XYZ file of C-alpha atoms in Angstrom:
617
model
C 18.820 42.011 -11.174
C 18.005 40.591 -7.493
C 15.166 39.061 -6.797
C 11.823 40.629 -6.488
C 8.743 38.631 -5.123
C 5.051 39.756 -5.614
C 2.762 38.873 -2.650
C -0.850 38.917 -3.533
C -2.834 38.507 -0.347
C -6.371 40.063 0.299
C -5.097 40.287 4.231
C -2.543 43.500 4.417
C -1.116 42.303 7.507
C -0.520 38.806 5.995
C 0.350 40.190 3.130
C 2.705 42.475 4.824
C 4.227 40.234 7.055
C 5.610 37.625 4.356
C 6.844 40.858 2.678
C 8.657 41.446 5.866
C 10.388 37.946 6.579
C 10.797 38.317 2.623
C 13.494 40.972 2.858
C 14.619 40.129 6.080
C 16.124 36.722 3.670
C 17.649 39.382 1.365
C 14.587 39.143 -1.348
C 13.094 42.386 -2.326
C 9.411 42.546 -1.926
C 6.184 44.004 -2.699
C 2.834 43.294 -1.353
C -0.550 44.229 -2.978
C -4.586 42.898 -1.921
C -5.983 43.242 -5.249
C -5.906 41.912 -8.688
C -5.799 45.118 -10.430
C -2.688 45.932 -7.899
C -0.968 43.251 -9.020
C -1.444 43.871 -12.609
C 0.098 47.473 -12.053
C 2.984 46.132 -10.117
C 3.602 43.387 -12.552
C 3.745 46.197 -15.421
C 5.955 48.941 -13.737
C 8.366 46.550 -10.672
C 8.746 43.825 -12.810
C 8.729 41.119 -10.081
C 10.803 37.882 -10.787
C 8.067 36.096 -8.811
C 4.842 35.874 -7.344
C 2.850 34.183 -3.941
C -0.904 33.875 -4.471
C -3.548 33.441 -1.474
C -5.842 30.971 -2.646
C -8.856 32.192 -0.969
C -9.417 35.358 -1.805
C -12.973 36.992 -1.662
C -14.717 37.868 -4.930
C -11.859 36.697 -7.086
C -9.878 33.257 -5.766
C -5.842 33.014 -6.374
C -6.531 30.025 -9.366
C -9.036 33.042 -10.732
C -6.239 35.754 -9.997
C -3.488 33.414 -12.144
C -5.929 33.102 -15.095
C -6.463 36.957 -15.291
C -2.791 37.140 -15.104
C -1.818 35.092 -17.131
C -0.482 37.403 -20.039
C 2.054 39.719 -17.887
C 3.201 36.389 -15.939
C 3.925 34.449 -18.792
C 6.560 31.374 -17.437
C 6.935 33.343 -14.000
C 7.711 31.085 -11.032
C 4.149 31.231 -8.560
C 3.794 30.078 -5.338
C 0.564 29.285 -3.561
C -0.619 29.731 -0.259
C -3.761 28.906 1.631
C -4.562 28.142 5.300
C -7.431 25.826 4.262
C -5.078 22.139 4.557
C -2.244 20.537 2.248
C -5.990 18.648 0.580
C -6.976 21.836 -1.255
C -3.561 23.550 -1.818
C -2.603 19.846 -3.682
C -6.021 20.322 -5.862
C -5.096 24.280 -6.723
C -1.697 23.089 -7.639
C -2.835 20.472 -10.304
C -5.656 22.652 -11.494
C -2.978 25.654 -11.781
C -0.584 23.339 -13.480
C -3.089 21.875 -15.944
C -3.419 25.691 -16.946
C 0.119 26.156 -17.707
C 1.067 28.485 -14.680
C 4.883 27.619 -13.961
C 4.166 26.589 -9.897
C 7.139 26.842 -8.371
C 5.765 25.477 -4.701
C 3.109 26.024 -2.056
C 3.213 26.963 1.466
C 0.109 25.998 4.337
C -0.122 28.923 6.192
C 0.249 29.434 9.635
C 3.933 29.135 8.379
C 7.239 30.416 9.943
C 10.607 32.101 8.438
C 12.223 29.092 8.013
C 9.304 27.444 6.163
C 9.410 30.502 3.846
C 13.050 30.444 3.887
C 12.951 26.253 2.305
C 10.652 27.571 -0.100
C 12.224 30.398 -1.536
C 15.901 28.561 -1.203
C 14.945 25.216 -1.742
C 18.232 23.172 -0.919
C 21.231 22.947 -3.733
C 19.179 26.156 -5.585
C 20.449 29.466 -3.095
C 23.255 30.632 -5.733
C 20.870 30.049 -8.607
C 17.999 31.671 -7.148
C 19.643 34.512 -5.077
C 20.785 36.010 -9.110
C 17.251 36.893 -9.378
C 16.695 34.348 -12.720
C 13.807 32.571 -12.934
C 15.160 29.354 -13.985
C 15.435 28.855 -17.829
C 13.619 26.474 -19.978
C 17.391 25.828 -22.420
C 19.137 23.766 -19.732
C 21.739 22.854 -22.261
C 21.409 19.323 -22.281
C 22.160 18.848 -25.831
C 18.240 17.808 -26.140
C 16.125 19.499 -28.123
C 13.908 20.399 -31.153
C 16.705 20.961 -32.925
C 19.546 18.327 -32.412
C 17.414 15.672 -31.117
C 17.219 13.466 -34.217
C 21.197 13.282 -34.262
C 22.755 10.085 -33.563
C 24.431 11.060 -30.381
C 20.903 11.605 -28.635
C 20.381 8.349 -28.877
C 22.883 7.519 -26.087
C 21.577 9.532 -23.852
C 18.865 7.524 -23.260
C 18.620 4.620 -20.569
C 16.837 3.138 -17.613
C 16.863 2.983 -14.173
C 14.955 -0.124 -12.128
C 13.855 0.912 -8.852
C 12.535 -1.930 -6.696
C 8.959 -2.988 -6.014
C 8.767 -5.399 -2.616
C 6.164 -7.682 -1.114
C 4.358 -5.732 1.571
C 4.231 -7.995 4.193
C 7.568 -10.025 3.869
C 9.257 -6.911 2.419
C 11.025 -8.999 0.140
C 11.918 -8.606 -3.729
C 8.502 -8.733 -5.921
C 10.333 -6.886 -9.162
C 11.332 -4.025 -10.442
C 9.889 -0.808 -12.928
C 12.072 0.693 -15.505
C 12.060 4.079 -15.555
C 13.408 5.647 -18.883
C 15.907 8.590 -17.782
C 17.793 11.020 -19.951
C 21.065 11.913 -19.675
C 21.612 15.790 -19.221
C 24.461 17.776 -19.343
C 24.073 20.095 -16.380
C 21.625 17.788 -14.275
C 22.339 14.507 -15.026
C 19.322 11.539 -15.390
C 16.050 13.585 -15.142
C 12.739 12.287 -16.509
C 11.585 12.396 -19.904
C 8.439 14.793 -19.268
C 11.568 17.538 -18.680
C 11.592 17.269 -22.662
C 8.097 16.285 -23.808
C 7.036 19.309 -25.632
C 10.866 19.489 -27.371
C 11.236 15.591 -27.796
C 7.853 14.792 -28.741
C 6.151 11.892 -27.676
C 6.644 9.507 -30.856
C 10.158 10.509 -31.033
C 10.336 9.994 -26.903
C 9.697 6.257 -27.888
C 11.884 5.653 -30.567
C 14.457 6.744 -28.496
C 13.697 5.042 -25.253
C 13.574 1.697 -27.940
C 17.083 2.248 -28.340
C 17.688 1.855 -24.736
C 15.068 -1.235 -24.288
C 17.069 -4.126 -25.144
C 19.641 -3.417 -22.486
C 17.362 -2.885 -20.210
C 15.334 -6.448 -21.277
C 18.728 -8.418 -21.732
C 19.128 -7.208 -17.593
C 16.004 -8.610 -16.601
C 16.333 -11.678 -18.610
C 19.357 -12.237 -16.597
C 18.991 -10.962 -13.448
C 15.516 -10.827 -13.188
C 13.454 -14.027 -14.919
C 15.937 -16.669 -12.948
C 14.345 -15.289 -9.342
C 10.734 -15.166 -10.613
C 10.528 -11.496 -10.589
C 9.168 -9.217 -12.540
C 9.925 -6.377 -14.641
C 7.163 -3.535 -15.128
C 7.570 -0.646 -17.473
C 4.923 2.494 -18.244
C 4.670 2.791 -22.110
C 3.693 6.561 -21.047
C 2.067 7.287 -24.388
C -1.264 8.533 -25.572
C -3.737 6.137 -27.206
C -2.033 7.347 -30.878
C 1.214 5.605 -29.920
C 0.320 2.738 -27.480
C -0.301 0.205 -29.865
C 3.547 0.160 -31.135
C 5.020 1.206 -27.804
C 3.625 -2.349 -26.457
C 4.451 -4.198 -29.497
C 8.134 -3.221 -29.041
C 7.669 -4.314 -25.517
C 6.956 -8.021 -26.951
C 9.559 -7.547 -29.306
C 12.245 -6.699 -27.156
C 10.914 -9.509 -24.292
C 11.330 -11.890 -26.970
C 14.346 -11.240 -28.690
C 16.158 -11.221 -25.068
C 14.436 -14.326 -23.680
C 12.655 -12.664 -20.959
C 9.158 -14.558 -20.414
C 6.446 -12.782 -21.006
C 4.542 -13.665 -17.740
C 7.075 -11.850 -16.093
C 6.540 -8.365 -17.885
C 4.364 -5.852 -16.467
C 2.619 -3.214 -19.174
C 1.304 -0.243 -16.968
C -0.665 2.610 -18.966
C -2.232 5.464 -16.758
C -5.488 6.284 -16.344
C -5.190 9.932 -17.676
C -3.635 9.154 -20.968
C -6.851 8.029 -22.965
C -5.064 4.477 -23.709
C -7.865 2.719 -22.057
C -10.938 4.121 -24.294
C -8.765 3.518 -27.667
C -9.988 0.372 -29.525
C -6.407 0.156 -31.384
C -4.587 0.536 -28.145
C -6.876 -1.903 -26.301
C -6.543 -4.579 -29.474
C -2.573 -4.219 -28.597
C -2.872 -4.357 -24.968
C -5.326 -7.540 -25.331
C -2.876 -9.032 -28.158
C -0.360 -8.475 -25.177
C -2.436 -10.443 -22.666
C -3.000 -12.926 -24.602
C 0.675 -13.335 -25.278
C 1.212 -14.145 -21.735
C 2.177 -10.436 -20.549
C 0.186 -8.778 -17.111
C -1.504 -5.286 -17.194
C -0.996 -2.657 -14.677
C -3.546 0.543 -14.776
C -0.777 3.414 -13.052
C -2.013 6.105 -11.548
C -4.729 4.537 -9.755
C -7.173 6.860 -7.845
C -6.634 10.253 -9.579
C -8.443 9.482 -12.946
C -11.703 9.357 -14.335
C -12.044 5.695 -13.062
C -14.310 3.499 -14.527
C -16.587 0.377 -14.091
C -15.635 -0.155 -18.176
C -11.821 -0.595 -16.858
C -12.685 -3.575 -15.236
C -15.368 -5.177 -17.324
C -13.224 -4.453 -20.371
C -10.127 -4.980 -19.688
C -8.154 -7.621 -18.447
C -6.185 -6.474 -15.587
C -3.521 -8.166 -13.292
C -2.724 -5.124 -10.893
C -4.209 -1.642 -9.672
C -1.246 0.859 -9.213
C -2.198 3.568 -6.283
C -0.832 6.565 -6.983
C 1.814 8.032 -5.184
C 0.279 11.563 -3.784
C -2.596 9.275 -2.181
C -0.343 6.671 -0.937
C 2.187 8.972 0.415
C -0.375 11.079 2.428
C -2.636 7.505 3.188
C -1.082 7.770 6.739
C -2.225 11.260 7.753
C -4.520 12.705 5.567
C -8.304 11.433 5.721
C -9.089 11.759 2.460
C -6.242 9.745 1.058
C -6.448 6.939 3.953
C -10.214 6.350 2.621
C -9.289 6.545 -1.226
C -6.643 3.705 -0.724
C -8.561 1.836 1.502
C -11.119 2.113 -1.429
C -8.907 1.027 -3.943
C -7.078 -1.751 -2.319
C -9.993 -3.139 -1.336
C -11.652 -3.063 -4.535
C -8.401 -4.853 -5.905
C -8.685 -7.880 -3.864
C -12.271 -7.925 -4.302
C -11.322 -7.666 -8.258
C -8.484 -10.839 -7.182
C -6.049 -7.783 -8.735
C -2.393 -7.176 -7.186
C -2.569 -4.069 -5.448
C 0.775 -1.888 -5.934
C 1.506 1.375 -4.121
C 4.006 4.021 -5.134
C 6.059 7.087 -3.757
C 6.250 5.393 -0.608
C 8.789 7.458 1.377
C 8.457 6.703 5.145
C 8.220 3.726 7.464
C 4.987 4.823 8.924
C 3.288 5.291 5.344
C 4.609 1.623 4.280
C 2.999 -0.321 7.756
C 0.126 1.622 7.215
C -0.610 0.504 3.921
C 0.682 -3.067 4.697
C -2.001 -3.084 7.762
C -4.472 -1.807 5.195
C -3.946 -5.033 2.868
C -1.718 -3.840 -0.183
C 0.496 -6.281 -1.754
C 3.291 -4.759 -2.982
C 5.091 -1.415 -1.904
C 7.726 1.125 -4.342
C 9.376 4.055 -3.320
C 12.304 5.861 -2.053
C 11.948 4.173 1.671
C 13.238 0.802 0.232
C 15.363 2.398 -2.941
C 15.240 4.727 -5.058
C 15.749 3.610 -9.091
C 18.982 2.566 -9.303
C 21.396 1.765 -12.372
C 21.136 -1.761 -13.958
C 24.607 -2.719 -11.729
C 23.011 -0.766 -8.773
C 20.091 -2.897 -9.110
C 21.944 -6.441 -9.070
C 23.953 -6.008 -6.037
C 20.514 -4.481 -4.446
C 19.438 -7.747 -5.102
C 22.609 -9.692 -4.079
C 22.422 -7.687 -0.911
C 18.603 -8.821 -0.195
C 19.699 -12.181 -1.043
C 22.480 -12.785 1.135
C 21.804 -10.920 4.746
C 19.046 -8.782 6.404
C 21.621 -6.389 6.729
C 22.870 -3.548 4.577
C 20.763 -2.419 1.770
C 18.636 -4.929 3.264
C 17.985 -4.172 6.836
C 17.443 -0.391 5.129
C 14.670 -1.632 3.234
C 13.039 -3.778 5.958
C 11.218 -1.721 8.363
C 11.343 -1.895 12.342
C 8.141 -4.222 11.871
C 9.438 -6.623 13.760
C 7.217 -6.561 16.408
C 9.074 -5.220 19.748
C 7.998 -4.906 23.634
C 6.730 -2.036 24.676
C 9.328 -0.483 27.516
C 8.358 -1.872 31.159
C 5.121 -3.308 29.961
C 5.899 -6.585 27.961
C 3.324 -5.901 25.098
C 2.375 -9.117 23.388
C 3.284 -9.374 19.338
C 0.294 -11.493 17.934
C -0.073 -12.093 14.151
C -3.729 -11.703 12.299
C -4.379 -14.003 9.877
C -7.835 -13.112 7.766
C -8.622 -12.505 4.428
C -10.446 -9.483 4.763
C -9.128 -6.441 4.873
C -11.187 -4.946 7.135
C -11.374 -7.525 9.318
C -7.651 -7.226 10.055
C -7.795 -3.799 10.232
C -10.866 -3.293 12.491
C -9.022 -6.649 15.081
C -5.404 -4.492 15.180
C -7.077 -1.280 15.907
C -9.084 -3.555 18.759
C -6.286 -5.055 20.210
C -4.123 -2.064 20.331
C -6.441 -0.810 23.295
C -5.499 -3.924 25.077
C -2.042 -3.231 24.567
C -1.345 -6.212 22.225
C 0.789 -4.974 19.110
C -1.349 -6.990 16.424
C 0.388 -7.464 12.773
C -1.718 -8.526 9.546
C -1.392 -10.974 7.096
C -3.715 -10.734 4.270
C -3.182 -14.633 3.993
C -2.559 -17.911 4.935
C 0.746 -18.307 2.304
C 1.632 -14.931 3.433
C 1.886 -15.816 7.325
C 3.764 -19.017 6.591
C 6.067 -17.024 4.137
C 6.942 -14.139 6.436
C 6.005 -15.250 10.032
C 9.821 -16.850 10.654
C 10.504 -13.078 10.554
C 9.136 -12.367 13.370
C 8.243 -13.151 17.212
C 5.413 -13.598 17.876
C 3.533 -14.720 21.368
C 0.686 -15.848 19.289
C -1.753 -15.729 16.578
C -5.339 -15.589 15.374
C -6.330 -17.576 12.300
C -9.726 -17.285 10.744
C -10.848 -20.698 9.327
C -12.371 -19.560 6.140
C -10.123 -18.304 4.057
C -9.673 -18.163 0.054
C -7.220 -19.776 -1.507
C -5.202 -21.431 1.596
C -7.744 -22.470 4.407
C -6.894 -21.821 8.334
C -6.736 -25.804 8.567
C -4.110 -26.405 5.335
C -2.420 -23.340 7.663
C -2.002 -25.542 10.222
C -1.176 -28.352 8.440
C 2.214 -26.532 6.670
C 2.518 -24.843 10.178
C 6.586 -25.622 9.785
C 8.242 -27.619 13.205
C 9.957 -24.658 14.984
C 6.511 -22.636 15.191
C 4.540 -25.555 16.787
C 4.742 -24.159 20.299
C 2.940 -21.017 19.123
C 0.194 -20.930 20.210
C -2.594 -20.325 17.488
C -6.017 -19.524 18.178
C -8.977 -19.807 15.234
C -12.129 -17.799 14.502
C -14.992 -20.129 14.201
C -18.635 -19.712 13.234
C -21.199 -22.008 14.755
C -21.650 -23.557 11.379
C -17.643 -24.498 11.267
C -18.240 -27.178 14.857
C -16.447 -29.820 12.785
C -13.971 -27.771 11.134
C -13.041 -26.260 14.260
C -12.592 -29.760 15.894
C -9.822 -30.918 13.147
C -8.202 -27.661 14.029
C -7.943 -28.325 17.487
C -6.525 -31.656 16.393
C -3.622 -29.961 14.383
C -2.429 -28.234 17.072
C -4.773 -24.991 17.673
C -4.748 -24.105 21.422
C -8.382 -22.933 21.347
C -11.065 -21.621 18.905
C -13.441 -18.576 19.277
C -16.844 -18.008 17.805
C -17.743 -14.897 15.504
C -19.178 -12.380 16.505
C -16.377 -11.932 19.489
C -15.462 -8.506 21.312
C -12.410 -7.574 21.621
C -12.482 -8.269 25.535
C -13.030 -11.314 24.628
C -9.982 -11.559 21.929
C -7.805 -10.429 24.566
C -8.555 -12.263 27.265
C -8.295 -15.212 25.253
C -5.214 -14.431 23.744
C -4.125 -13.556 27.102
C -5.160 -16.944 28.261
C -2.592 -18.207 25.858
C 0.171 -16.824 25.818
C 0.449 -17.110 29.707
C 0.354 -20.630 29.474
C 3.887 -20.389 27.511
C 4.128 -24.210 27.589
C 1.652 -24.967 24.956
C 2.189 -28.917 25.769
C 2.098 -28.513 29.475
C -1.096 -26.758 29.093
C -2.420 -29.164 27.259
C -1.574 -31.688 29.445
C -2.663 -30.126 33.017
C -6.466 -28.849 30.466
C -6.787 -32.435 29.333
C -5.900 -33.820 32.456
C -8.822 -31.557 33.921
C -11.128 -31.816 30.829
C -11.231 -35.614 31.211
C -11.256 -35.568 34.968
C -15.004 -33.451 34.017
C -16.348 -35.434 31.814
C -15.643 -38.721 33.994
C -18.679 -37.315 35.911
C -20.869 -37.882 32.928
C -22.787 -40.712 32.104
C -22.828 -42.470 29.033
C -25.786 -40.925 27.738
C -25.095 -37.429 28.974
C -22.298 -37.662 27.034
C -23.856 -38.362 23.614
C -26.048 -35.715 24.300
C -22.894 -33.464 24.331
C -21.544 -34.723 21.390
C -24.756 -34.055 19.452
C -25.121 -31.209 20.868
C -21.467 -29.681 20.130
C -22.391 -31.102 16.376
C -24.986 -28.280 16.272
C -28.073 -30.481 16.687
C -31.247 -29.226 18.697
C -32.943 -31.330 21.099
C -35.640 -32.502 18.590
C -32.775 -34.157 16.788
C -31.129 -35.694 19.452
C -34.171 -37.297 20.686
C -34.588 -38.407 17.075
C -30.908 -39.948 16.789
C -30.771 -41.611 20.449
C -34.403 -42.865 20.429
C -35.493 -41.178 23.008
C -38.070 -38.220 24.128
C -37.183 -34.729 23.699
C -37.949 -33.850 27.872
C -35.220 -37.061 28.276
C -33.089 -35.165 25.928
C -33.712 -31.767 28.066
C -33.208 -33.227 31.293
C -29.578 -34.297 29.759
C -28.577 -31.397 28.561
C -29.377 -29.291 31.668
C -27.107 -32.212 34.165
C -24.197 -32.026 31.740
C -23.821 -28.449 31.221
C -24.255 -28.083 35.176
C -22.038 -30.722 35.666
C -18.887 -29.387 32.727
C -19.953 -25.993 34.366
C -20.647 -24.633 30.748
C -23.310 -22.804 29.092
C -22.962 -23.204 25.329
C -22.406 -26.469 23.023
C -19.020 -24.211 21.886
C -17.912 -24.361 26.085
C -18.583 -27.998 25.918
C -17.124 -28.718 22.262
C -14.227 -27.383 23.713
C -14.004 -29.571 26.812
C -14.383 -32.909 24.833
C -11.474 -31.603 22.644
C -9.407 -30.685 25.070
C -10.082 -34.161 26.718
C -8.926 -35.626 23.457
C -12.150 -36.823 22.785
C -11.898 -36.620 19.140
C -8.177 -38.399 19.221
C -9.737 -41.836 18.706
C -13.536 -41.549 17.049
């Protein structure tokens, strides 16, 4: 029997014209605008498939499914809806959660060849042009019925795809993915057997296949500092022993436990078990880190965070993938990698599959990045010369992996590559989006540790370093600031309050400071200023030689005055300091700021410096 496809669509044209491109691809077709049609035609044509409009007045397509359900049965369905890929993605997971067999979905307007790729999807035209619906038996040797047998046991293994630091784009670890070895299709995923396997039996299985996969990381993995994370992927009933074989098998192959990575998901109930929590605590107390996978598309709670000890927030792949284009899943992950560094969690984003989705959620702050962009899970040999490969040269697997983030010039206009280094995430974010305007291509780092890790990678005509910063301050930058990147020039965000901190920068080398608030004119023009003095020492020769040359036309007193004054002092406590009246202090003040032609004590602070005022206190 060919195949016959069911269109229900309350629009008759629309309805009628994917019936027509339908048999124009050599697929019989039938289209109805009702329910009750499509009840009649499902009972007398006998379709071998079925596309459902999604908004439908009176009765919706998820309604239309659920009335349906009996005379579909396991019948491939497609969905359709011209109201965005948002809520086609929500009718697919509620349709799926009610056991309708969803084949694929289609955003209308759409053309023949969109139809076409989701009718034929590639490698499936012979299988599909028979007419069969595809069959549930796919003769893997794994099932109900055989699955016990000793020989299933070897059909289990894992595959290690690569997780990488975000910003250097280098090695961070690996997750082990448990993959079953099918006759007809090769690895596939466990959840292809679930209901035949069984959960508890899914585990005892996959235990089988754990101390290979252990004795690899012990030896490939624990020598490089990286880690190995694995998803136990079992309800709260099973956790507690899935995670004590974990330990077990860590332990019996030497693989340190600060290294392993537990992830449970959200959806799984794990995290609201007190047996499975008592395991996952023994585990943290053992030495292991906790992952929560899945991040963003469960019933998230505050309790997650108060109870639980976590190490790292996992964003889930359909919101990370789409981060870069769709609204809504930009603004979840902003949301949740923010609120894991605000936690002081590891942020970790899956399924990412392009270059544009990996920059944007490196400019957005996350730490770590997974998906088929950089690799997709490869065999434990697979996964050492990946690493050999990353190890040796930027090339190969390598330079695959490693994005064009390299900042470039911009054709004919010389674009300037300047690195932002701040702590906040939105901070960064808000200063590239600024500076792009200006036509300055501005790159993030989340850190100080991270910019001296990863800026050698790059080349860059400057960079802006906030002074406050957690963990590694903008000074201890400076300080580790290695020899071949003392010409860049480095500029440092300032508050009033940071006068003193802002002088000792100045002293290690930064070529100016700026005060917060600042526009982004402002950021420009000063980084501008910069980087077209490309001779960081000659400008500070010809400014000093000019600052000094200034403040030579000071007098002795004026020039206290100005040193107070930079120090944040008012006139009150000048006066109070030098012994003298407030209208003397005034009448200071106003001569040396006319004569420095400056207006503010950060102008003159930054005339002294570059005078080398400070050199010798």
């Amino acid at each position: 029997m060919g195949r016959k496809l069911l269109i229900l669509d309350d629009d008759p044209a629309m309805a009628s014209t994917i019936a027509r491109i339908a048999r124009a691809l050599s697929v019989e077709a039938k289209a109805v605008t009702t329910v009750e049609d499509a009840r009649e035609a499902l009972l007398s044509w006998h379709p071998t498939e079925i596309m459902v409009d999604l908004r439908m007045p009176g009765t919706n397509g998820l309604e239309a499914l659920d009335i349906l359900a009996s005379e579909l049965a396991d019948m491939p369905v497609y969905l359709c809806s011209g109201l965005g890929q948002s809520v086609i993605d929500a009718a697919q997971r509620v349709a799926q959660a009610s056991q309708h067999n969803i084949r694929g979905r289609l955003e209308k307007p759409f053309s023949k060849d969109q139809l076409k790729a989701l009718l034929f999807p590639e490698g499936s035209d012979a299988s599909l042009a028979q007419g069969g619906q595809a069959s549930n038996n796919r003769g893997s040797g794994l099932n109900a019925n055989n699955v016990r047998k000793p020989s299933a046991v070897g059909r289990i293994t894992f595959l290690f795809q690569p997780r990488l630091w975000a910003l250097s784009r280098k090695p961070e670890g690996f997750e082990a993915l448990i993959r079953i070895l099918d006759d007809q299709e090769g690895l596939v995923s466990p959840a292809r057997y679930s209901e035949e396997l069984g959960e508890e039996l899914s585990i005892e299985l996959s235990s089988a296949a754990l101390d290979p996969a252990m004795a690899w990381a012990a030896a490939e993995l624990a020598p490089e500092g990286l880690t190995l994370s694995i998803n136990i992927s079992a309800t709260a009933a099973h956790a507690p022993r899935s995670v004590e074989r974990l330990l077990e098998s860590a332990k019996k192959n030497h693989f340190p436990l600060e290294l392993l990575v537990i992830e449970v998901s959200e959806q799984n109930g794990v995290l609201e078990c007190e047996e499975a929590m008592k395991a996952l605590l023994a585990a943290k107390l053992a030495g292991s880190r906790l992952s929560i996978g899945d991040f963003g598309m469960g019933s998230s709670t505050l309790d997650h965070f108060t109870d639980v000890p976590l190490d790292e927030l996992k964003l889930d792949r359909k919101v990370a993938g789409k981060a870069a284009e769709v609204k809504q899943a930009d603004a979840v992950a902003r949301s949740v990698i923010d609120l894991a560094k605000r936690l002081g969690l590891r942020s970790i984003a899956e399924g990412v599959e392009t270059q544009e989705v990996a920059n944007h959620l490196t400019n957005l702050g996350c730490d770590c990045l997974q998906g088929f962009y950089f690799s997709g899970p490869l065999t434990a040999r697979d996964a050492s010369q990946w690493l050999e490969s990353q190890s040796h040269s930027q090339t190969a697997t390598a330079a695959s992996a490693l994005p064009s983030e390299r900042p470039e010039k911009r054709a004919g206009a010389d674009a300037w590559n300047v690195a932002i280094v701040d702590d906040d995430s939105a901070v960064r974010q808000t200063i590239t989006t600024g500076l792009a305007n200006f036509g300055i291509n501005a790159h993030p780092f989340a850190n100080g540790k991270d910019f001296l890790a990863g800026c050698a990678d790059y080349d860059f005509d400057a960079a802006v370093l906030d002074l406050r910063m957690e963990g590694m301050s903008g000074i201890q930058v400076l300080r580790e600031l290695p020899s071949t990147l003392k010409h860049l020039p480095i500029l440092v965000l300032s508050s009033h309050g940071d006068m003193p901190t802002a002088i000792e920068a100045m002293k290690l080398g930064a070529i100016d400071f700026l005060e917060k608030p600042i526009t982004f004119q402002k950021l420009s023009n000063a980084i501008s200023e910069a980087i077209n003095s490309r001779s960081v020492d000659r400008q500070r020769s010809e400014t000093s030689a000019h600052a000094k040359e200034t403040l030579a036309q000071l007098s002795k007193r004026e020039l206290e005055v100005c040193e107070l004054m930079f120090q944040g002092l008012r006139n009150k406590e000048i006066a109070q300091q030098l012994g003298i009246s407030y209208r003397t202090v005034e009448i200071h003040r106003s001569n040396a700021l006319k004569k420095l032609d400056a207006r503010t004590a950060s102008e003159v602070g930054k005339i002294l410096a570059e005078a080398g005022h400070f050199d010798n206190p």
